[in-house]
Every structure is written in structure tokens, then in C-alpha cells.
PDB file of C-alpha atoms in Angstrom:
ATOM      1  CA  MET A  14      74.904 104.481 107.956  1.00  0.00           C
ATOM      2  CA  GLU A  15      75.955 107.642 109.041  1.00  0.00           C
ATOM      3  CA  VAL A  16      75.535 111.276 107.792  1.00  0.00           C
ATOM      4  CA  ALA A  17      77.611 113.719 109.362  1.00  0.00           C
ATOM      5  CA  GLN A  18      79.105 111.346 111.925  1.00  0.00           C
ATOM      6  CA  ARG A  19      75.243 110.124 113.234  1.00  0.00           C
ATOM      7  CA  VAL A  20      74.045 107.140 112.692  1.00  0.00           C
ATOM      8  CA  VAL A  21      70.735 107.308 110.594  1.00  0.00           C
ATOM      9  CA  ARG A  22      68.272 104.580 111.974  1.00  0.00           C
ATOM     10  CA  THR A  23      66.728 102.675 109.787  1.00  0.00           C
ATOM     11  CA  HIS A  24      63.434 104.340 109.796  1.00  0.00           C
ATOM     12  CA  GLU A  25      64.782 108.041 108.956  1.00  0.00           C
ATOM     13  CA  PRO A  26      63.597 108.492 105.265  1.00  0.00           C
ATOM     14  CA  GLU A  27      68.096 108.310 103.782  1.00  0.00           C
ATOM     15  CA  PHE A  28      68.151 105.536 105.276  1.00  0.00           C
ATOM     16  CA  ASP A  29      66.373 102.936 102.045  1.00  0.00           C
ATOM     17  CA  VAL A  30      67.317 105.539  99.995  1.00  0.00           C
ATOM     18  CA  VAL A  31      71.520 105.187 100.881  1.00  0.00           C
ATOM     19  CA  ALA A  32      71.154 101.314 101.885  1.00  0.00           C
ATOM     20  CA  GLY A  33      69.846 100.631  98.065  1.00  0.00           C
ATOM     21  CA  TYR A  34      72.213 102.603  96.672  1.00  0.00           C
ATOM     22  CA  ALA A  35      75.066 101.022  98.245  1.00  0.00           C
ATOM     23  CA  ARG A  36      73.425  97.488  97.230  1.00  0.00           C
ATOM     24  CA  HIS A  37      73.721  98.105  93.767  1.00  0.00           C
ATOM     25  CA  VAL A  38      77.203  99.704  93.877  1.00  0.00           C
ATOM     26  CA  LEU A  39      78.167  96.460  95.345  1.00  0.00           C
ATOM     27  CA  GLU A  40      76.860  94.317  92.735  1.00  0.00           C
ATOM     28  CA  ALA A  41      78.078  96.323  90.201  1.00  0.00           C
ATOM     29  CA  SER A  42      81.477  95.823  92.154  1.00  0.00           C
ATOM     30  CA  GLY A  43      81.341  91.979  91.966  1.00  0.00           C
ATOM     31  CA  VAL A  44      81.864  92.012  96.009  1.00  0.00           C
ATOM     32  CA  ARG A  45      80.297  89.420  97.378  1.00  0.00           C
ATOM     33  CA  ARG A  46      81.631  88.335 100.890  1.00  0.00           C
ATOM     34  CA  THR A  47      83.216  91.052 102.592  1.00  0.00           C
ATOM     35  CA  PRO A  48      82.816  94.511 104.886  1.00  0.00           C
ATOM     36  CA  PHE A  49      82.825  97.692 102.653  1.00  0.00           C
ATOM     37  CA  HIS A  50      82.909 101.138 103.540  1.00  0.00           C
ATOM     38  CA  LEU A  51      80.759 103.782 101.332  1.00  0.00           C
ATOM     39  CA  GLU A  52      81.145 107.379 101.266  1.00  0.00           C
ATOM     40  CA  CYS A  53      77.939 109.041  99.709  1.00  0.00           C
ATOM     41  CA  ILE A  54      76.733 112.745  99.355  1.00  0.00           C
ATOM     42  CA  VAL A  55      72.819 112.779  98.466  1.00  0.00           C
ATOM     43  CA  ASP A  56      70.995 115.738  97.074  1.00  0.00           C
ATOM     44  CA  ASP A  57      68.176 116.443  95.548  1.00  0.00           C
ATOM     45  CA  ASP A  58      69.303 114.395  92.245  1.00  0.00           C
ATOM     46  CA  GLY A  59      69.588 111.194  94.763  1.00  0.00           C
ATOM     47  CA  PRO A  60      72.784 109.657  95.991  1.00  0.00           C
ATOM     48  CA  CYS A  61      76.390 110.596  94.096  1.00  0.00           C
ATOM     49  CA  LEU A  62      79.391 107.820  95.299  1.00  0.00           C
ATOM     50  CA  VAL A  63      82.234 109.500  96.644  1.00  0.00           C
ATOM     51  CA  GLU A  64      84.304 106.595  97.563  1.00  0.00           C
ATOM     52  CA  VAL A  65      83.740 102.621  98.456  1.00  0.00           C
ATOM     53  CA  ALA A  66      86.309 100.387  99.414  1.00  0.00           C
ATOM     54  CA  ALA A  67      86.063  96.706 100.021  1.00  0.00           C
ATOM     55  CA  ARG A  68      86.716  97.195 104.011  1.00  0.00           C
ATOM     56  CA  LEU A  69      86.123  97.944 107.422  1.00  0.00           C
ATOM     57  CA  ALA A  70      85.398 101.260 107.942  1.00  0.00           C
ATOM     58  CA  GLY A  71      88.472 103.432 109.094  1.00  0.00           C
ATOM     59  CA  GLY A  72      88.930 105.246 112.858  1.00  0.00           C
ATOM     60  CA  ASN A  73      86.835 103.280 115.363  1.00  0.00           C
ATOM     61  CA  PRO A  74      85.917  99.295 114.902  1.00  0.00           C
ATOM     62  CA  THR A  75      84.407  99.884 118.663  1.00  0.00           C
ATOM     63  CA  PHE A  76      82.028 101.827 117.454  1.00  0.00           C
ATOM     64  CA  ASP A  77      80.676  99.877 114.897  1.00  0.00           C
ATOM     65  CA  SER A  78      80.357  97.315 116.794  1.00  0.00           C
ATOM     66  CA  TRP A  79      78.253  98.962 119.823  1.00  0.00           C
ATOM     67  CA  LEU A  80      75.975  99.600 117.027  1.00  0.00           C
ATOM     68  CA  HIS A  81      74.892  95.570 116.552  1.00  0.00           C
ATOM     69  CA  ARG A  82      76.578  94.380 119.149  1.00  0.00           C
ATOM     70  CA  ILE A  83      78.633  91.864 117.866  1.00  0.00           C
ATOM     71  CA  ASP A  84      82.261  91.946 117.255  1.00  0.00           C
ATOM     72  CA  ILE A  85      82.865  93.754 114.099  1.00  0.00           C
ATOM     73  CA  VAL A  86      87.046  92.122 113.921  1.00  0.00           C
ATOM     74  CA  ASP A  87      85.395  88.805 114.012  1.00  0.00           C
ATOM     75  CA  ALA A  88      82.508  89.026 111.543  1.00  0.00           C
ATOM     76  CA  ALA A  89      85.203  90.604 109.546  1.00  0.00           C
ATOM     77  CA  LEU A  90      87.394  87.618 109.919  1.00  0.00           C
ATOM     78  CA  GLU A  91      84.050  84.995 109.450  1.00  0.00           C
ATOM     79  CA  GLN A  92      83.381  86.050 106.186  1.00  0.00           C
ATOM     80  CA  TYR A  93      86.637  86.079 104.729  1.00  0.00           C
ATOM     81  CA  LEU A  94      87.592  82.958 105.768  1.00  0.00           C
ATOM     82  CA  ASP A  95      83.336  81.815 104.882  1.00  0.00           C
ATOM     83  CA  ASP A  96      83.815  78.206 103.329  1.00  0.00           C
ATOM     84  CA  GLY A  97      80.202  78.241 102.819  1.00  0.00           C
ATOM     85  CA  SER A  98      79.459  76.686 106.613  1.00  0.00           C
ATOM     86  CA  SER A  99      79.320  79.980 108.588  1.00  0.00           C
ATOM     87  CA  ALA A 100      75.672  80.982 109.860  1.00  0.00           C
ATOM     88  CA  PRO A 101      73.946  84.396 108.334  1.00  0.00           C
ATOM     89  CA  LEU A 102      75.738  87.388 110.044  1.00  0.00           C
ATOM     90  CA  ARG A 103      73.436  88.790 112.850  1.00  0.00           C
ATOM     91  CA  LEU A 104      72.557  92.237 113.342  1.00  0.00           C
ATOM     92  CA  ASP A 105      70.827  94.046 116.018  1.00  0.00           C
ATOM     93  CA  TRP A 106      69.044  96.533 113.986  1.00  0.00           C
ATOM     94  CA  ALA A 107      66.726  96.536 117.488  1.00  0.00           C
ATOM     95  CA  HIS A 108      69.536  98.006 119.212  1.00  0.00           C
ATOM     96  CA  TYR A 109      71.079  99.939 116.365  1.00  0.00           C
ATOM     97  CA  ASP A 110      67.261 101.757 116.275  1.00  0.00           C
ATOM     98  CA  SER A 111      66.992 102.336 120.049  1.00  0.00           C
ATOM     99  CA  GLN A 112      68.868 105.815 120.339  1.00  0.00           C
ATOM    100  CA  VAL A 113      71.109 108.430 118.296  1.00  0.00           C
ATOM    101  CA  ALA A 114      74.722 107.339 118.318  1.00  0.00           C
ATOM    102  CA  GLY A 115      77.359 108.664 116.628  1.00  0.00           C
ATOM    103  CA  GLN A 116      80.728 110.175 116.757  1.00  0.00           C
ATOM    104  CA  VAL A 117      81.789 113.701 118.045  1.00  0.00           C
ATOM    105  CA  GLN A 118      85.407 115.133 116.285  1.00  0.00           C
ATOM    106  CA  GLY A 119      87.484 117.832 117.508  1.00  0.00           C
ATOM    107  CA  VAL A 120      88.452 120.105 115.145  1.00  0.00           C
ATOM    108  CA  CYS A 121      91.712 122.415 115.430  1.00  0.00           C
ATOM    109  CA  ASP A 122      92.314 125.933 113.401  1.00  0.00           C
ATOM    110  CA  ARG A 123      95.912 125.707 113.777  1.00  0.00           C
ATOM    111  CA  VAL A 124      99.505 123.336 113.249  1.00  0.00           C
ATOM    112  CA  GLY A 125     101.958 122.350 116.730  1.00  0.00           C
ATOM    113  CA  ARG A 126     102.294 119.967 119.391  1.00  0.00           C
ATOM    114  CA  VAL A 127      99.631 119.684 122.568  1.00  0.00           C
ATOM    115  CA  VAL A 128     100.779 121.285 125.722  1.00  0.00           C
ATOM    116  CA  ARG A 129      98.049 120.941 128.459  1.00  0.00           C
ATOM    117  CA  VAL A 130      94.540 119.455 127.663  1.00  0.00           C
ATOM    118  CA  ARG A 131      91.910 120.797 129.433  1.00  0.00           C
ATOM    119  CA  GLY A 132      88.243 119.510 130.031  1.00  0.00           C
ATOM    120  CA  LEU A 133      87.977 115.922 129.828  1.00  0.00           C
ATOM    121  CA  ASP A 134      86.162 114.745 132.454  1.00  0.00           C
ATOM    122  CA  ARG A 135      83.676 117.522 132.158  1.00  0.00           C
ATOM    123  CA  ALA A 136      82.937 115.882 128.567  1.00  0.00           C
ATOM    124  CA  ALA A 137      82.638 112.421 129.853  1.00  0.00           C
ATOM    125  CA  ALA A 138      80.457 114.314 132.225  1.00  0.00           C
ATOM    126  CA  VAL A 139      77.924 115.148 129.659  1.00  0.00           C
ATOM    127  CA  PRO A 140      74.962 113.033 129.342  1.00  0.00           C
ATOM    128  CA  GLY A 141      74.889 110.498 126.734  1.00  0.00           C
ATOM    129  CA  PHE A 142      78.783 110.171 126.765  1.00  0.00           C
ATOM    130  CA  LEU A 143      79.575 106.778 125.930  1.00  0.00           C
ATOM    131  CA  ARG A 144      83.563 106.195 125.471  1.00  0.00           C
ATOM    132  CA  TRP A 145      86.319 107.508 123.929  1.00  0.00           C
ATOM    133  CA  GLY A 146      87.700 106.844 120.579  1.00  0.00           C
ATOM    134  CA  ARG A 147      91.053 108.719 120.601  1.00  0.00           C
ATOM    135  CA  VAL A 148      91.709 110.466 123.913  1.00  0.00           C
ATOM    136  CA  PRO A 149      94.107 114.137 123.198  1.00  0.00           C
ATOM    137  CA  ALA A 150      96.810 114.155 124.881  1.00  0.00           C
ATOM    138  CA  VAL A 151     100.304 116.017 125.827  1.00  0.00           C
ATOM    139  CA  GLY A 152     102.050 115.735 123.031  1.00  0.00           C
ATOM    140  CA  ASP A 153      99.868 115.113 120.284  1.00  0.00           C
ATOM    141  CA  ARG A 154     100.678 116.934 116.939  1.00  0.00           C
ATOM    142  CA  VAL A 155      97.680 119.039 115.511  1.00  0.00           C
ATOM    143  CA  VAL A 156      97.166 120.142 112.279  1.00  0.00           C
ATOM    144  CA  ALA A 157      94.331 122.339 110.657  1.00  0.00           C
ATOM    145  CA  THR A 158      91.369 120.290 110.790  1.00  0.00           C
ATOM    146  CA  ILE A 159      90.764 120.133 106.901  1.00  0.00           C
ATOM    147  CA  ASP A 160      89.366 116.434 106.545  1.00  0.00           C
ATOM    148  CA  VAL A 161      88.955 112.895 108.577  1.00  0.00           C
ATOM    149  CA  SER A 162      93.144 112.249 108.743  1.00  0.00           C
ATOM    150  CA  GLY A 163      93.472 116.322 111.025  1.00  0.00           C
ATOM    151  CA  ILE A 164      90.693 115.372 113.834  1.00  0.00           C
ATOM    152  CA  ALA A 165      92.241 116.123 116.977  1.00  0.00           C
ATOM    153  CA  TRP A 166      90.269 113.017 118.861  1.00  0.00           C
ATOM    154  CA  HIS A 167      87.262 111.575 119.024  1.00  0.00           C
ATOM    155  CA  ALA A 168      84.596 110.790 121.310  1.00  0.00           C
ATOM    156  CA  MET A 169      81.265 108.740 120.999  1.00  0.00           C
ATOM    157  CA  VAL A 170      77.533 109.743 121.907  1.00  0.00           C
ATOM    158  CA  VAL A 171      74.524 108.580 122.890  1.00  0.00           C
ATOM    159  CA  ALA A 172      71.227 110.814 122.881  1.00  0.00           C
ATOM    160  CA  PRO A 173      66.998 109.640 122.654  1.00  0.00           C
ATOM    161  CA  ASP A 174      66.707 111.859 119.892  1.00  0.00           C
ATOM    162  CA  VAL A 175      68.723 114.128 117.023  1.00  0.00           C
ATOM    163  CA  ALA A 176      68.142 116.953 118.393  1.00  0.00           C
ATOM    164  CA  ARG A 177      69.234 115.823 121.870  1.00  0.00           C
ATOM    165  CA  TRP A 178      72.281 114.665 119.926  1.00  0.00           C
ATOM    166  CA  HIS A 179      73.511 117.207 119.019  1.00  0.00           C
ATOM    167  CA  GLU A 180      72.836 119.348 121.831  1.00  0.00           C
ATOM    168  CA  GLN A 181      74.825 116.522 123.790  1.00  0.00           C
ATOM    169  CA  ALA A 182      77.862 116.750 120.789  1.00  0.00           C
ATOM    170  CA  ALA A 183      78.259 120.409 120.851  1.00  0.00           C
ATOM    171  CA  ALA A 184      78.484 120.102 124.868  1.00  0.00           C
ATOM    172  CA  VAL A 185      81.011 117.566 124.446  1.00  0.00           C
ATOM    173  CA  ARG A 186      83.333 120.000 121.793  1.00  0.00           C
ATOM    174  CA  ALA A 187      82.743 123.024 124.172  1.00  0.00           C
ATOM    175  CA  ALA A 188      84.614 120.741 127.381  1.00  0.00           C
ATOM    176  CA  VAL A 189      87.476 120.142 125.057  1.00  0.00           C
ATOM    177  CA  LYS A 190      89.990 122.630 125.289  1.00  0.00           C
ATOM    178  CA  LEU A 191      93.715 121.864 123.548  1.00  0.00           C
ATOM    179  CA  ASP A 192      96.465 124.825 124.279  1.00  0.00           C
ATOM    180  CA  ALA A 193      98.990 123.644 121.168  1.00  0.00           C
ATOM    181  CA  LEU A 194     101.955 125.695 120.574  1.00  0.00           C
ATOM    182  CA  GLU A 195     103.558 126.587 117.140  1.00  0.00           C
ATOM    183  CA  PRO A 196     106.668 124.997 115.254  1.00  0.00           C
ATOM    184  CA  GLY A 197     109.577 126.743 116.687  1.00  0.00           C
ATOM    185  CA  GLU A 198     107.486 127.830 119.885  1.00  0.00           C
ATOM    186  CA  ARG A 199     109.239 126.162 122.664  1.00  0.00           C
ATOM    187  CA  HIS A 200     107.881 124.702 125.961  1.00  0.00           C
ATOM    188  CA  PRO A 201     109.125 122.922 129.373  1.00  0.00           C
ATOM    189  CA  LEU A 202     106.538 120.088 128.577  1.00  0.00           C
ATOM    190  CA  LEU A 203     107.906 119.432 125.778  1.00  0.00           C
ATOM    191  CA  THR A 204     110.118 117.566 126.469  1.00  0.00           C
ATOM    192  CA  LEU A 205     110.850 113.573 125.504  1.00  0.00           C
ATOM    193  CA  ARG A 206     109.268 111.952 128.216  1.00  0.00           C
ATOM    194  CA  THR A 207     106.221 113.519 126.849  1.00  0.00           C
ATOM    195  CA  LEU A 208     106.577 113.077 123.219  1.00  0.00           C
ATOM    196  CA  ALA A 209     107.505 109.404 123.636  1.00  0.00           C
ATOM    197  CA  PRO A 210     103.331 108.465 124.366  1.00  0.00           C
ATOM    198  CA  ALA A 211     102.103 110.030 121.529  1.00  0.00           C
ATOM    199  CA  THR A 212     104.741 108.391 119.446  1.00  0.00           C
ATOM    200  CA  VAL A 213     103.727 105.391 120.363  1.00  0.00           C
ATOM    201  CA  ARG A 214      99.883 106.230 120.473  1.00  0.00           C
ATOM    202  CA  ALA A 215     100.752 106.881 116.632  1.00  0.00           C
ATOM    203  CA  LEU A 216     102.291 103.915 116.123  1.00  0.00           C
ATOM    204  CA  ARG A 217      99.717 101.628 117.714  1.00  0.00           C
ATOM    205  CA  ARG A 218      97.025 103.794 115.721  1.00  0.00           C
ATOM    206  CA  GLY A 219      99.240 102.795 112.416  1.00  0.00           C
ATOM    207  CA  ARG A 220      98.828  98.989 112.653  1.00  0.00           C
ATOM    208  CA  THR A 221      95.929  97.152 110.420  1.00  0.00           C
ATOM    209  CA  LEU A 222      92.063  97.603 111.765  1.00  0.00           C
ATOM    210  CA  LEU A 223      92.317  93.141 111.601  1.00  0.00           C
ATOM    211  CA  PHE A 224      95.063  93.914 114.785  1.00  0.00           C
ATOM    212  CA  MET A 225      92.819  95.294 116.830  1.00  0.00           C
ATOM    213  CA  ARG A 226      90.189  93.669 119.288  1.00  0.00           C
ATOM    214  CA  PRO A 227      87.031  96.036 119.956  1.00  0.00           C
ATOM    215  CA  THR A 228      86.258  96.623 123.026  1.00  0.00           C
ATOM    216  CA  LEU A 229      82.438  96.950 123.641  1.00  0.00           C
ATOM    217  CA  PRO A 230      80.838  99.592 126.312  1.00  0.00           C
ATOM    218  CA  ASP A 231      78.387  98.275 128.533  1.00  0.00           C
ATOM    219  CA  SER A 232      75.484  99.737 127.286  1.00  0.00           C
TER     220      SER A 232
END
């Protein structure tokens, strides 16, 4: 469970509120055996549904796998194909609660094509940096970030507490700088050689998650 891209640990008050709400939504939907993705807004009146879908959460199966020390894609396939003989899903809640984890997301304020990326090494050196989810690269097309489709890059960061996590997340964001040209501008770096890798990455991101095998970080 995440709030503002930070995992909500089981002892935090929001966890039971949203977990109970999600359980009721899924029971009402009739879904019985599938991964699901649910978004809601919690205010003074309680949770309010934004969306729910019978699928894995989009973007980064590696992050979900790391939280519980399981292969989330393998677990999903086992549930989809279960004939009643599968063992119950074993989630590692101790590891989930052991530290604050979350995804740091890069935002942009313009439309363009990336011609230079700075600060990746500095970002990776921030304490608690776990791994890149999506590495920004020369040739990437960026847009003004107004929703998740406009996220320029993202990385996994862990910390011992919430305050430290926000500090480390801010340090990662501050380290990464993207120089981009607006449509119509020309730059010698924007050759076929630099655009080709970005095109390949875009095609790979378009594949269904069921054909992506997450690689777990070491810690």
C-alpha cells in the first residue's frame, strides 16, 4: 500500500482504513483470485474510490516484489492458473515493515527531447538509493508532468523513517537534471544513433507486465 508513492506500513493508521475499504470493494466486485490495483483518496469522510482494476499495479513490478521478497509476476501467474492445489501466498510483512520504501519520481515542466542527463551518479550515491526503475537517457521524449504518463524517470529509495525518506527522496530529485530541446529546435546530439535506444526502450515499456521478470535487489 502506498501514499504519495511511499509505502504505508501496517502500524500506520491509514493502513487498516484503506485495507478494509479495499477488501469491501473487491468483495463487491466479485473478483476472487487475481492481483488488483486500487487507488483511493482518504479525507475526513474516509476512503473514496478513484479506480480499481484486476491487474498488477503498473510501472515497476520489481518494487512490489522487493517489498515482500517474492516474484510478484510468478505469484500472479500461479493465482491465475490455480486449480485449488496452490499453497497460500506468503507475503513477508516483516520485511515490508522493516523500513520506509517508496518510488521517487522525476517531473518535467516542458515538452521536448532530452539532449543531456546530469546527476545520475550523484542520485545513486544518496543513502538509501536502491535502484532505478526507469533511467532517464539522451533521446527520451519528455512532456509536462500532469499525471503518471508524464513521469520522466523513477527510482526506488528506502529509509529508516518517514522524515528521512522524504529527505533522501528530495536529494535524489535535486541530483537529476535533464536538458531538453523543445519541438522544432535542433541539436547535433539528436541523431538516429541517440534516438534509436530511446525508441527501443519505449517499445519494451509497452509490453505487458506478464512478460517482464522482476530482478530483486540484494537488500
